Tab-separated table of C-alpha atoms in Angstrom:
chain	number	residue	atom	x	y	z
A	1	UNK	CA	-1.416	-16.017	11.315
A	2	UNK	CA	-3.857	-15.322	14.106
A	3	UNK	CA	-6.680	-12.784	14.232
A	4	UNK	CA	-4.530	-10.007	15.685
A	5	UNK	CA	-1.988	-10.506	12.889
A	6	UNK	CA	-4.692	-10.204	10.259
A	7	UNK	CA	-6.117	-7.091	11.895
A	8	UNK	CA	-2.704	-5.453	12.183
A	9	UNK	CA	-2.014	-6.259	8.513
A	10	UNK	CA	-5.307	-4.615	7.555
A	11	UNK	CA	-4.535	-1.523	9.630
A	12	UNK	CA	-0.970	-1.218	8.331
A	13	UNK	CA	-2.147	-1.866	4.777
A	14	UNK	CA	-4.873	0.746	5.027
A	15	UNK	CA	-2.406	3.293	6.390
A	16	UNK	CA	0.109	2.486	3.653
A	17	UNK	CA	-2.583	2.748	0.971
A	18	UNK	CA	-3.861	6.095	2.229
A	19	UNK	CA	-0.351	7.549	2.577
A	20	UNK	CA	0.642	6.187	-0.820
A	21	UNK	CA	-2.419	7.809	-2.359
A	22	UNK	CA	-1.640	11.130	-0.658
A	23	UNK	CA	1.824	11.214	-2.223
A	24	UNK	CA	0.432	10.912	-5.754
A	25	UNK	CA	-0.303	14.178	-7.556
A	26	UNK	CA	-3.764	14.868	-8.925
A	27	UNK	CA	-7.009	12.974	-8.542
A	28	UNK	CA	-7.151	9.184	-8.599
A	29	UNK	CA	-10.226	7.505	-10.007
A	30	UNK	CA	-10.257	4.554	-7.635
A	31	UNK	CA	-12.379	4.174	-4.548
A	32	UNK	CA	-11.572	3.596	-0.924
A	33	UNK	CA	-11.895	-0.183	-1.227
A	34	UNK	CA	-9.326	-0.353	-4.041
A	35	UNK	CA	-7.022	1.905	-2.031
A	36	UNK	CA	-7.245	-0.490	0.918
A	37	UNK	CA	-6.684	-3.529	-1.315
A	38	UNK	CA	-3.630	-1.879	-2.895
A	39	UNK	CA	-2.334	-0.912	0.557
A	40	UNK	CA	-2.748	-4.390	2.022
A	41	UNK	CA	-1.041	-5.976	-0.998
A	42	UNK	CA	1.773	-3.422	-0.763
A	43	UNK	CA	2.117	-4.060	2.974
A	44	UNK	CA	2.519	-7.781	2.387
A	45	UNK	CA	5.046	-7.333	-0.419
A	46	UNK	CA	6.910	-4.621	1.521
A	47	UNK	CA	7.166	-6.884	4.556
A	48	UNK	CA	8.450	-9.710	2.389
A	49	UNK	CA	11.068	-7.463	0.765
A	50	UNK	CA	12.154	-6.121	4.157
A	51	UNK	CA	12.512	-9.653	5.501
A	52	UNK	CA	14.580	-10.688	2.476
A	53	UNK	CA	16.776	-7.585	2.857
A	54	UNK	CA	17.051	-8.180	6.607
A	55	UNK	CA	15.710	-4.771	7.650
A	56	UNK	CA	12.442	-5.564	9.334
A	57	UNK	CA	13.205	-6.077	12.988
A	58	UNK	CA	14.457	-3.450	15.370
A	59	UNK	CA	17.098	-0.700	15.138
A	60	UNK	CA	15.006	1.505	12.842
A	61	UNK	CA	14.273	-1.235	10.341
A	62	UNK	CA	10.567	-0.933	10.962
A	63	UNK	CA	10.596	2.559	9.441
A	64	UNK	CA	12.392	1.265	6.354
A	65	UNK	CA	9.820	-1.487	6.063
A	66	UNK	CA	6.938	0.991	6.356
A	67	UNK	CA	8.578	3.316	3.824
A	68	UNK	CA	8.822	0.417	1.376
A	69	UNK	CA	5.154	-0.369	2.000
A	70	UNK	CA	4.078	3.225	1.337
A	71	UNK	CA	6.151	3.478	-1.857
A	72	UNK	CA	4.745	0.178	-3.104
A	73	UNK	CA	1.222	1.326	-2.196
A	74	UNK	CA	1.705	4.532	-4.199
A	75	UNK	CA	2.849	2.467	-7.185
A	76	UNK	CA	-0.097	0.108	-6.778
A	77	UNK	CA	-2.616	2.949	-6.535
A	78	UNK	CA	-1.105	4.634	-9.600
A	79	UNK	CA	-1.201	1.340	-11.508
A	80	UNK	CA	-4.814	0.666	-10.556
A	81	UNK	CA	-5.787	4.209	-11.485
A	82	UNK	CA	-4.133	3.879	-14.900
A	83	UNK	CA	-5.720	0.479	-15.467
A	84	UNK	CA	-9.193	1.751	-14.574
A	85	UNK	CA	-8.813	4.808	-16.821
A	86	UNK	CA	-7.756	2.602	-19.736
A	87	UNK	CA	-10.677	0.218	-19.242
A	88	UNK	CA	-13.313	2.982	-19.236
């Protein structure tokens, strides 16, 4: 993966993390950095799942891939929030 691929993964992951966090009700007790980390991880896993399912390239598949990334980011943010609340 070259530099532009890493940068695009960071941008897509940040967007997925922020959108995933927006879809969760209430206040989350995690910071911006954890939101970005959750979003980047969700973007990687969502891309992998889309590639396995064969819906990542063209003909609207990119939207399905991004939707999977946002849903996974919301789950990751909720999981991190729950974990941080339990550890405090």
